[in-house]
Short mmCIF file of C-alpha atoms and ligand atoms in Angstrom, two decimals:
data_model
loop_
_atom_site.label_atom_id
_atom_site.label_comp_id
_atom_site.label_asym_id
_atom_site.label_seq_id
_atom_site.Cartn_x
_atom_site.Cartn_y
_atom_site.Cartn_z
CA MET A 1 68.17 109.98 96.88
CA LYS A 2 69.57 108.99 93.50
CA TYR A 3 72.96 107.34 92.91
CA ARG A 4 75.11 105.84 90.40
CA ASN A 5 76.61 102.05 90.02
CA PRO A 6 79.17 100.81 90.28
CA ILE A 7 79.88 102.18 93.63
CA ILE A 8 83.59 100.99 93.60
CA SER A 9 84.61 100.83 90.04
CA GLY A 10 87.54 99.00 88.65
CA TYR A 11 88.55 95.57 89.44
CA ASN A 12 86.95 95.46 92.94
CA PRO A 13 85.18 91.83 93.17
CA ASP A 14 83.37 89.77 95.91
CA PRO A 15 82.78 92.78 98.30
CA SER A 16 81.98 92.01 101.69
CA ILE A 17 80.32 95.09 103.88
CA CYS A 18 80.05 95.90 107.36
CA ARG A 19 78.65 98.68 109.66
CA VAL A 20 79.97 100.31 112.97
CA GLY A 21 77.54 102.71 114.10
CA ASP A 22 77.23 105.17 110.82
CA ASP A 23 80.74 104.07 109.30
CA TYR A 24 80.64 101.41 106.60
CA TYR A 25 83.33 99.35 105.27
CA ILE A 26 84.07 97.03 102.04
CA VAL A 27 86.68 94.77 101.25
CA ASN A 28 87.17 93.06 97.98
CA SER A 29 89.43 89.98 96.72
CA SER A 30 92.75 90.88 95.34
CA PHE A 31 94.52 87.63 93.88
CA GLU A 32 98.04 87.86 92.98
CA TYR A 33 98.19 91.76 93.86
CA PHE A 34 100.08 93.02 96.81
CA PRO A 35 99.22 94.59 99.31
CA GLY A 36 96.26 92.38 99.47
CA VAL A 37 92.16 93.05 100.40
CA PRO A 38 91.53 96.66 100.00
CA VAL A 39 89.41 98.23 102.61
CA TYR A 40 87.11 100.93 101.57
CA HIS A 41 85.30 103.26 104.01
CA SER A 42 82.13 105.54 103.66
CA LYS A 43 79.46 107.51 105.43
CA ASN A 44 76.85 107.02 102.76
CA LEU A 45 77.32 103.99 100.79
CA VAL A 46 78.33 105.89 97.61
CA ASN A 47 81.45 107.92 98.11
CA TRP A 48 83.96 105.04 99.21
CA GLU A 49 87.59 105.95 100.30
CA LEU A 50 90.51 103.51 99.94
CA ILE A 51 91.64 103.49 103.70
CA GLY A 52 94.18 100.63 103.52
CA ASN A 53 94.77 97.06 102.72
CA CYS A 54 94.20 94.15 105.22
CA LEU A 55 97.26 92.18 104.14
CA ASP A 56 100.27 94.48 103.96
CA ARG A 57 103.35 92.36 104.63
CA LYS A 58 104.64 89.16 103.40
CA SER A 59 103.83 87.05 106.85
CA GLN A 60 100.31 87.90 105.92
CA LEU A 61 100.31 87.43 102.16
CA LEU A 62 102.77 84.97 100.74
CA LEU A 63 102.28 85.24 96.65
CA GLU A 64 105.91 84.44 95.07
CA LYS A 65 105.31 83.04 91.87
CA CYS A 66 101.67 82.41 92.22
CA LYS A 67 99.69 81.88 89.08
CA PRO A 68 97.51 84.83 87.51
CA SER A 69 94.01 84.81 89.74
CA GLY A 70 95.96 82.87 92.19
CA GLY A 71 96.57 84.44 95.87
CA ILE A 72 93.61 86.18 97.60
CA TYR A 73 89.92 84.89 96.69
CA ALA A 74 87.03 86.05 98.01
CA PRO A 75 87.20 87.78 101.71
CA THR A 76 84.30 88.72 104.48
CA LEU A 77 84.74 91.49 107.02
CA ARG A 78 82.92 91.39 110.06
CA TYR A 79 82.95 93.60 113.51
CA HIS A 80 82.08 92.19 117.02
CA ASP A 81 82.67 93.48 120.26
CA GLY A 82 85.00 96.25 119.34
CA THR A 83 87.07 94.04 116.99
CA PHE A 84 87.11 93.76 112.94
CA PHE A 85 87.75 90.44 111.70
CA MET A 86 88.57 89.64 107.90
CA THR A 87 88.40 86.13 106.72
CA THR A 88 89.80 85.08 103.15
CA THR A 89 91.58 82.33 101.21
CA ASN A 90 95.11 82.24 99.89
CA VAL A 91 94.84 79.61 97.26
CA SER A 92 98.30 79.74 96.59
CA HIS A 93 99.26 79.32 100.10
CA LYS A 94 97.76 77.28 102.98
CA GLY A 95 94.00 78.34 102.38
CA ASN A 96 91.80 79.80 104.71
CA PHE A 97 92.81 82.26 107.48
CA ILE A 98 91.58 85.22 109.93
CA VAL A 99 93.25 88.39 110.75
CA HIS A 100 91.76 90.81 113.03
CA THR A 101 92.26 94.32 114.39
CA LYS A 102 90.85 96.87 116.90
CA ASP A 103 91.81 99.55 114.65
CA ILE A 104 91.00 99.22 111.03
CA LYS A 105 93.17 102.32 110.10
CA LYS A 106 96.36 100.71 111.97
CA GLY A 107 97.08 97.44 110.60
CA TRP A 108 95.91 93.82 111.11
CA SER A 109 97.21 91.16 113.09
CA GLU A 110 99.12 87.89 111.88
CA PRO A 111 97.07 85.43 110.22
CA VAL A 112 95.75 82.32 112.10
CA TRP A 113 94.58 79.50 109.80
CA ILE A 114 91.47 77.50 109.76
CA ASP A 115 91.59 73.98 109.35
CA GLN A 116 88.43 73.74 106.84
CA GLY A 117 89.22 73.83 103.09
CA GLY A 118 87.41 75.38 100.63
CA ILE A 119 87.11 78.98 99.25
CA ASP A 120 84.95 81.96 100.33
CA PRO A 121 85.04 81.69 103.90
CA SER A 122 82.73 83.78 106.19
CA LEU A 123 81.80 84.23 109.74
CA LEU A 124 78.84 84.59 112.00
CA PHE A 125 79.03 85.82 115.61
CA ASP A 126 75.94 84.59 117.12
CA ASP A 127 73.93 86.04 120.13
CA ASP A 128 75.38 83.33 122.59
CA GLY A 129 78.91 83.81 121.53
CA THR A 130 79.27 81.01 119.17
CA VAL A 131 81.22 81.92 116.23
CA TYR A 132 80.49 80.08 113.03
CA PHE A 133 82.99 79.69 110.02
CA LEU A 134 81.63 78.77 107.00
CA SER A 135 83.18 78.16 103.40
CA THR A 136 82.21 76.49 99.91
CA ALA A 137 84.17 73.20 99.59
CA THR A 138 83.52 69.69 98.40
CA ASP A 139 82.98 66.38 100.47
CA GLU A 140 84.98 63.16 99.93
CA GLN A 141 82.75 62.23 96.95
CA GLY A 142 83.53 65.44 95.22
CA GLU A 143 80.15 67.02 95.83
CA ALA A 144 80.23 70.68 96.51
CA GLY A 145 78.57 72.05 99.73
CA ILE A 146 78.53 74.81 102.31
CA PHE A 147 80.59 73.71 105.31
CA MET A 148 80.32 75.20 108.77
CA CYS A 149 82.14 74.66 112.12
CA GLU A 150 82.67 76.70 115.40
CA ILE A 151 85.94 78.30 115.85
CA ASN A 152 87.83 80.69 118.09
CA PRO A 153 88.21 83.44 115.64
CA PHE A 154 91.58 84.86 117.35
CA THR A 155 93.41 81.79 117.46
CA GLY A 156 91.79 79.86 114.48
CA GLU A 157 90.92 76.94 116.99
CA LYS A 158 88.38 74.41 115.44
CA LEU A 159 85.78 73.77 118.15
CA THR A 160 83.80 71.42 116.24
CA GLU A 161 83.79 69.43 112.95
CA SER A 162 83.04 70.68 109.81
CA VAL A 163 79.56 69.64 108.42
CA VAL A 164 77.49 70.24 105.57
CA ILE A 165 74.63 72.79 106.07
CA SER A 166 73.53 73.56 102.54
CA ARG A 167 74.06 72.13 99.19
CA GLY A 168 72.60 75.42 97.58
CA CYS A 169 69.34 75.82 95.58
CA GLY A 170 70.21 74.05 92.42
CA GLY A 171 72.54 76.37 90.72
CA ARG A 172 75.86 75.03 89.96
CA TYR A 173 78.94 76.23 92.24
CA ALA A 174 77.03 77.00 95.43
CA GLU A 175 79.54 79.45 96.66
CA GLY A 176 80.19 82.82 98.50
CA PRO A 177 78.07 81.71 101.57
CA HIS A 178 77.07 84.60 104.10
CA LEU A 179 75.20 83.37 107.42
CA TYR A 180 73.17 86.10 109.41
CA LYS A 181 70.99 86.31 112.29
CA TRP A 182 67.85 88.40 111.48
CA PHE A 183 64.70 88.47 113.00
CA GLY A 184 65.53 85.84 115.42
CA LYS A 185 66.18 83.31 112.40
CA TYR A 186 69.47 82.25 110.74
CA TYR A 187 69.48 83.72 106.95
CA LEU A 188 71.92 81.86 104.43
CA MET A 189 72.64 83.63 101.39
CA LEU A 190 74.62 81.90 98.48
CA ALA A 191 75.94 82.73 95.11
CA GLU A 192 75.33 80.09 92.49
CA GLY A 193 75.58 79.52 88.89
CA GLY A 194 79.37 80.46 88.73
CA THR A 195 80.79 84.16 88.52
CA GLU A 196 79.96 84.56 84.90
CA TYR A 197 76.98 85.38 82.98
CA GLY A 198 74.62 82.71 84.85
CA HIS A 199 75.45 84.55 88.35
CA MET A 200 72.73 84.83 90.88
CA GLU A 201 72.25 85.27 94.63
CA THR A 202 69.81 83.04 96.39
CA MET A 203 68.35 83.05 100.12
CA LEU A 204 67.85 80.51 102.58
CA ARG A 205 66.30 80.55 106.01
CA SER A 206 66.04 78.40 109.17
CA ASP A 207 65.38 78.44 112.97
CA TYR A 208 68.85 76.84 113.55
CA PRO A 209 72.38 77.29 112.42
CA TYR A 210 72.86 73.71 111.23
CA GLY A 211 69.27 73.88 109.30
CA PRO A 212 67.27 72.28 108.00
CA TYR A 213 67.00 75.51 105.56
CA GLU A 214 64.03 76.30 103.59
CA ALA A 215 64.66 78.37 100.26
CA CYS A 216 63.15 81.72 99.38
CA PRO A 217 60.38 81.16 97.20
CA HIS A 218 61.40 83.95 94.77
CA ASN A 219 65.07 82.94 94.29
CA PRO A 220 67.14 83.99 92.84
CA ILE A 221 66.72 87.01 94.69
CA LEU A 222 69.37 88.60 92.31
CA THR A 223 70.58 87.74 88.83
CA HIS A 224 71.13 89.36 85.43
CA ARG A 225 71.31 86.22 83.70
CA ASP A 226 68.12 87.05 81.70
CA ASP A 227 68.24 90.87 81.79
CA MET A 228 67.97 92.30 78.10
CA ARG A 229 68.92 95.92 79.09
CA GLU A 230 72.72 94.47 78.52
CA GLU A 231 74.18 96.98 80.79
CA ILE A 232 74.99 95.11 83.79
CA TYR A 233 76.09 91.51 83.74
CA CYS A 234 77.00 88.65 86.38
CA THR A 235 75.32 89.99 89.39
CA GLY A 236 76.06 87.80 92.31
CA HIS A 237 78.59 86.95 95.16
CA ALA A 238 76.74 89.64 97.58
CA ASP A 239 76.60 90.69 100.89
CA MET A 240 73.78 92.81 102.78
CA VAL A 241 73.82 95.31 105.79
CA GLU A 242 71.28 97.13 107.87
CA ASP A 243 72.06 100.88 107.68
CA HIS A 244 72.10 103.07 110.75
CA ASN A 245 68.43 104.25 109.80
CA GLY A 246 67.14 100.57 109.65
CA ASN A 247 67.10 100.45 105.85
CA TRP A 248 68.61 97.29 104.38
CA TRP A 249 71.35 97.36 101.32
CA MET A 250 73.14 94.80 99.12
CA VAL A 251 76.50 95.09 97.63
CA CYS A 252 77.28 92.66 94.92
CA LEU A 253 79.77 92.06 92.23
CA ALA A 254 78.86 92.65 88.34
CA VAL A 255 80.33 93.78 85.19
CA ARG A 256 80.11 96.49 82.58
CA PRO A 257 80.84 95.05 79.10
CA CYS A 258 83.29 96.97 77.12
CA GLU A 259 81.31 96.05 73.83
CA GLU A 260 78.48 98.34 72.49
CA LYS A 261 75.14 96.40 72.90
CA SER A 262 74.97 96.14 69.29
CA ASN A 263 77.70 93.97 69.31
CA ARG A 264 76.22 91.60 71.73
CA VAL A 265 79.90 90.39 72.58
CA LEU A 266 80.00 89.63 76.32
CA LEU A 267 83.68 90.84 77.22
CA HIS A 268 84.68 92.89 79.94
CA ASN A 269 88.17 94.55 80.74
CA LEU A 270 87.56 96.62 83.93
CA GLY A 271 87.02 93.31 86.07
CA ARG A 272 84.22 92.63 88.46
CA GLU A 273 82.97 95.99 90.05
CA THR A 274 81.18 96.72 93.62
CA PHE A 275 77.59 97.51 92.69
CA LEU A 276 74.83 98.73 95.51
CA ALA A 277 70.92 98.00 95.67
CA PRO A 278 68.62 98.56 98.04
CA VAL A 279 66.51 95.75 99.80
CA VAL A 280 62.97 95.76 101.37
CA TRP A 281 61.44 92.95 103.11
CA ASP A 282 58.16 91.12 101.88
CA GLU A 283 55.45 90.11 104.11
CA GLU A 284 56.83 86.69 104.50
CA GLY A 285 60.29 88.06 105.63
CA TRP A 286 61.97 87.36 102.46
CA PRO A 287 64.33 90.01 100.89
CA VAL A 288 63.27 91.75 97.69
CA VAL A 289 66.63 93.20 96.02
CA GLY A 290 66.64 96.19 93.89
CA ASP A 291 63.88 95.77 91.06
CA LYS A 292 62.57 92.42 91.79
CA GLY A 293 66.31 91.08 91.68
CA LEU A 294 67.54 93.57 88.80
CA ILE A 295 69.83 96.39 89.40
CA SER A 296 70.89 99.31 87.47
CA LEU A 297 73.68 101.87 86.88
CA GLU A 298 71.47 104.47 88.05
CA MET A 299 69.43 103.68 91.30
CA ASP A 300 67.35 105.43 93.95
CA GLY A 301 67.15 104.40 97.58
CA PRO A 302 67.10 105.68 101.12
CA LEU A 303 70.66 106.45 101.35
CA PRO A 304 72.18 106.92 104.96
CA GLY A 305 74.44 109.62 105.58
CA PRO A 306 75.30 112.84 103.90
CA GLU A 307 74.22 113.66 100.40
CA PRO A 308 76.40 112.07 97.84
CA GLY A 309 79.39 114.12 96.84
CA LYS A 310 81.03 114.06 93.23
CA VAL A 311 82.82 110.42 93.15
CA ASN A 312 86.26 111.29 91.77
CA ARG A 313 88.26 108.71 90.14
CA ASP A 314 91.12 110.25 88.89
CA PHE A 315 94.62 109.56 90.39
CA SER A 316 97.77 111.50 90.22
CA ASP A 317 101.40 111.39 91.99
CA ASP A 318 104.10 113.94 91.54
CA PHE A 319 106.33 111.89 94.15
CA SER A 320 106.77 115.03 96.47
CA ASP A 321 105.92 112.73 99.38
CA GLU A 322 107.58 109.96 101.05
CA THR A 323 104.89 107.16 101.02
CA PHE A 324 103.15 105.24 98.21
CA SER A 325 99.42 105.80 97.99
CA THR A 326 97.45 102.85 99.01
CA SER A 327 95.71 102.63 95.62
CA TYR A 328 99.06 101.47 94.12
CA ASN A 329 99.29 97.75 93.80
CA PHE A 330 102.24 95.70 92.98
CA LEU A 331 102.64 92.11 91.24
CA ARG A 332 103.25 89.35 93.98
CA ASN A 333 105.54 90.10 96.54
CA PRO A 334 107.69 93.40 95.59
CA ASN A 335 111.32 93.98 96.40
CA MET A 336 110.65 97.62 97.70
CA GLU A 337 114.24 98.31 97.22
CA HIS A 338 113.79 98.79 93.69
CA TYR A 339 111.02 101.42 94.26
CA LYS A 340 112.51 104.55 95.53
CA ARG A 341 110.75 107.77 95.82
CA ASP A 342 113.00 110.81 95.41
CA THR A 343 111.05 113.24 96.74
CA GLY A 344 113.83 115.98 96.24
CA ASN A 345 113.60 115.77 92.75
CA ALA A 346 109.82 114.87 92.77
CA ALA A 347 110.44 111.47 91.17
CA LEU A 348 110.00 107.76 91.18
CA VAL A 349 113.38 105.77 90.36
CA LEU A 350 112.67 102.26 89.47
CA GLN A 351 115.44 99.67 89.51
CA GLY A 352 114.28 96.91 86.58
CA THR A 353 115.72 93.86 87.02
CA GLU A 354 115.77 90.70 84.43
CA ILE A 355 112.14 89.93 85.44
CA THR A 356 109.92 91.28 82.73
CA LEU A 357 106.19 92.09 82.22
CA ASN A 358 106.11 88.70 80.53
CA ASP A 359 107.07 86.80 83.50
CA MET A 360 104.81 85.15 85.93
CA ASP A 361 106.84 86.66 89.02
CA SER A 362 107.19 90.14 90.29
CA PRO A 363 108.68 92.77 87.97
CA THR A 364 109.44 96.29 88.96
CA TRP A 365 105.81 97.33 88.15
CA LEU A 366 103.37 99.43 90.20
CA GLY A 367 99.82 99.85 89.12
CA ILE A 368 96.62 101.73 89.67
CA ARG A 369 93.26 99.80 88.84
CA GLN A 370 91.55 101.24 85.71
CA LYS A 371 88.28 102.72 86.83
CA GLY A 372 86.49 103.66 83.70
CA PHE A 373 86.39 102.91 80.13
CA GLU A 374 87.50 106.50 79.22
CA THR A 375 90.83 107.53 80.61
CA VAL A 376 94.00 109.54 79.57
CA SER A 377 97.17 108.47 81.47
CA SER A 378 100.63 110.22 81.14
CA VAL A 379 103.98 110.04 82.89
CA GLU A 380 107.47 111.50 82.21
CA VAL A 381 110.33 109.04 81.98
CA CYS A 382 113.98 108.86 81.32
CA LEU A 383 116.56 106.14 81.60
CA LEU A 384 119.25 106.58 83.97
CA GLU A 385 120.85 103.52 83.58
CA ALA A 386 120.19 100.81 80.64
CA GLU A 387 121.47 97.30 80.29
CA ASN A 388 120.75 95.15 77.32
CA ASN A 389 116.84 94.97 76.62
CA VAL A 390 116.22 97.77 79.06
CA ARG A 391 112.71 99.03 78.76
CA ALA A 392 110.88 101.63 81.12
CA GLY A 393 107.28 102.97 80.39
CA LEU A 394 103.66 102.84 80.85
CA THR A 395 101.48 99.73 80.37
CA ALA A 396 97.64 98.61 80.12
CA PHE A 397 98.24 95.39 81.88
CA TYR A 398 95.85 92.29 82.66
CA THR A 399 98.39 89.51 83.35
CA GLU A 400 102.04 88.39 82.04
CA SER A 401 100.31 87.20 79.02
CA TYR A 402 97.84 90.02 78.09
CA HIS A 403 99.27 93.54 78.17
CA TYR A 404 100.20 96.51 76.00
CA GLU A 405 103.14 98.98 76.79
CA ILE A 406 104.53 102.15 75.38
CA TYR A 407 108.14 102.46 76.77
CA ILE A 408 111.78 103.83 75.79
CA THR A 409 114.59 101.58 75.21
CA ARG A 410 118.32 101.93 74.14
CA GLU A 411 119.87 99.51 71.47
CA ASN A 412 123.45 100.19 70.43
CA GLY A 413 123.46 103.75 71.78
CA VAL A 414 120.23 104.60 70.18
CA SER A 415 117.19 105.75 72.19
CA LYS A 416 113.87 104.58 70.86
CA VAL A 417 110.15 104.87 72.05
CA CYS A 418 108.31 101.50 71.32
CA LEU A 419 104.78 99.82 71.38
CA ALA A 420 104.80 96.29 72.33
CA LYS A 421 101.70 94.00 72.79
CA HIS A 422 101.44 90.62 74.32
CA ILE A 423 98.22 88.65 73.51
CA HIS A 424 98.07 84.66 74.56
CA ASP A 425 101.44 83.55 73.04
CA ILE A 426 102.18 86.27 70.78
CA TYR A 427 104.77 89.01 71.77
CA VAL A 428 105.70 91.53 69.62
CA VAL A 429 106.92 95.08 69.06
CA THR A 430 104.58 97.09 66.51
CA ALA A 431 106.13 100.42 66.31
CA GLU A 432 109.45 102.42 67.34
CA LYS A 433 110.61 105.84 66.85
CA GLU A 434 114.14 106.92 67.54
CA ILE A 435 114.33 109.78 69.89
CA SER A 436 117.44 111.70 71.46
CA ASP A 437 119.12 110.71 74.64
CA ALA A 438 118.71 113.39 76.63
CA GLU A 439 115.25 113.92 76.48
CA ASN A 440 112.61 113.68 79.09
CA ILE A 441 109.79 111.70 77.16
CA ILE A 442 106.07 112.18 78.01
CA LEU A 443 104.24 108.90 77.51
CA ARG A 444 100.50 108.78 76.98
CA VAL A 445 97.88 106.00 77.18
CA GLU A 446 94.26 106.92 76.28
CA SER A 447 91.43 104.53 76.42
CA ASP A 448 87.75 104.12 75.32
CA LYS A 449 85.76 101.10 75.15
CA LYS A 450 87.42 99.99 71.94
CA TYR A 451 90.87 100.94 71.99
CA TYR A 452 94.02 101.95 74.14
CA ARG A 453 95.84 104.35 72.32
CA PHE A 454 99.70 104.91 72.77
CA ALA A 455 101.72 108.14 72.08
CA PHE A 456 104.79 110.16 73.27
CA SER A 457 105.78 113.91 73.34
CA VAL A 458 109.27 115.46 74.02
CA ASP A 459 107.55 118.77 75.12
CA GLY A 460 104.11 118.07 76.24
CA LYS A 461 102.25 119.79 73.35
CA VAL A 462 102.73 117.82 70.24
CA PHE A 463 102.14 114.08 70.65
CA THR A 464 102.79 111.33 68.06
CA GLU A 465 100.69 108.35 68.08
CA LEU A 466 102.60 104.90 68.18
CA GLY A 467 99.59 102.89 67.72
CA THR A 468 96.67 101.15 69.25
CA GLY A 469 95.78 97.96 71.09
CA LEU A 470 92.15 96.53 71.09
CA VAL A 471 90.63 96.40 74.45
CA VAL A 472 89.17 93.11 73.80
CA GLY A 473 92.38 91.79 73.92
CA LEU A 474 92.96 92.56 77.56
CA CYS A 475 89.38 90.78 78.74
CA THR A 476 88.56 88.36 81.34
CA GLU A 477 86.82 86.11 78.88
CA GLY A 478 89.62 85.87 76.41
CA THR A 479 92.47 84.65 78.73
CA LYS A 480 94.07 81.36 78.00
CA TYR A 481 93.30 80.53 81.83
CA MET A 482 90.54 81.20 84.10
CA THR A 483 91.23 84.72 85.59
CA PHE A 484 89.27 86.91 87.77
CA THR A 485 90.84 90.47 87.93
CA GLY A 486 90.89 93.42 85.89
CA THR A 487 93.15 95.92 83.94
CA TYR A 488 95.41 98.34 85.47
CA ILE A 489 97.39 101.19 84.34
CA GLY A 490 101.28 100.98 85.31
CA MET A 491 104.48 102.07 85.42
CA PHE A 492 107.43 99.49 84.83
CA ALA A 493 111.07 99.23 84.31
CA GLU A 494 113.30 96.19 83.33
CA ASN A 495 116.91 95.66 82.95
CA GLY A 496 118.10 99.16 83.86
CA ILE A 497 117.09 102.30 86.07
CA ALA A 498 114.53 104.76 84.91
CA ARG A 499 113.08 108.02 86.64
CA PHE A 500 109.44 108.87 86.36
CA LYS A 501 107.64 112.08 87.36
CA ASN A 502 104.11 113.43 87.26
CA PHE A 503 102.15 110.08 86.86
CA LYS A 504 98.48 110.95 86.35
CA ILE A 505 95.38 108.96 85.29
CA ASN A 506 92.18 110.91 84.33
CA VAL A 507 88.65 108.97 84.14
CA LYS A 508 86.64 110.77 82.01
CA ASP A 509 83.38 108.56 82.31
CA TYR A 510 81.66 107.46 85.15
C1 LIG B 601 85.16 83.60 94.39
C2 LIG B 601 84.32 82.48 94.11
C3 LIG B 601 84.15 82.70 92.59
O1 LIG B 601 86.11 83.12 95.63
O2 LIG B 601 85.10 83.08 91.80
O3 LIG B 601 83.29 81.86 90.46
C4 LIG B 601 86.13 83.29 93.15
N1 LIG B 601 83.22 81.98 91.81
O4 LIG B 601 83.07 83.12 94.72
C5 LIG B 601 87.24 84.54 92.86
O5 LIG B 601 86.25 85.76 92.92
#
């Protein structure tokens, strides 16, 4: 059956997958966003539903003032003997930990911390009851390696010393380790080359968990570093699963460039997304991924479960029910007192504080991952209370130093709609128009591969464009510090109280 990649679009990197019967689950990294570690569910590996987040309270996820792309790095999800286990790293607070649950929809345990450093933790539940904990770390000489110890996954107790089981297959930054027990052997899969354009996946194998490991003769089993089609880049950080029909699959991260091929500019703004590839085994018992290590935007494979349905990436919220969608993210640890769903008036009331979008903090902001290049987003907004420098509106947001927003403000009793842009160390208001106080203003952000276009309307029919922002201004490759996330479309308020109605995001491309 044919399917399209990415299977989970928008900023959903470092996927880890597990199967329970004919149910499939994927988790992804979440960095400085709250709640953390989204959990997606599918019956056919193509239609995925966000069913919750592993880390939904501060005792699990302390992100206060963490830097952009701090917080939660790569997770691993495993299921053993009736219990789900998720292990990940909070690089901004205490490192590697595990949470567990018997019901993935009902919330997860408090974290237990593991006394092994590094990032990209993973777990293997062996047939003899041993539980192996792996991560990529550096030894006393500063040399990177894949470290492993044995643990109690419920308490985090370390049962053996950490030892290096592999230094990788020659690529830099051997990371993203996963250890599997297949066909009576131990398979160790690694990401190498760094998560950028040299990214690749390698496979090793041994009769023993601590090695010695032999490398797959056709490593890297996955890489797009030399792929001339220029549609998908950075493939790596993968996980594998055998489906309930006995067919094998790999999920991995990859990026879709926001520039046209002709420009040959390697930039992406949507983040590293989750892609799917069929896997077959060769006669020597080594995996062959996709088309000999290459994947495509359209692929074919023996998908399990029901025929894939239409993938809907739209989002809307008329604020008529009490709860926030699990799709909403907040920055770092939000004060939920500042976010009120006024269901009686089908409105969201945001209480803005002095913390602005330009601060490495938790402004009154809530966003939805941008899931396509061609989108149209809109929301109705009005100011209820205005202090000095009040702002409330709609933003295309990457980090506190990379965002564009169209917003309403009030200065000396005059109400205005403005467009502002923050790129690197330049923050500027590039356009403004006076409006009458009483009006509910409809703000609109349209996007394609080149521009975000900002416009407003007082009647929902006639829109006035305030200006545009270049998509390449919000790209991962262009930030002044290393980042791993992707763009959001969000609502925000600063220095006052604003009421929002009818928030919609329409994704027009795949
Ligand atoms: C992830 C690691 C990596 O933990 O990026 O560059 C980190 N390599 O595998 C965040 O995705």
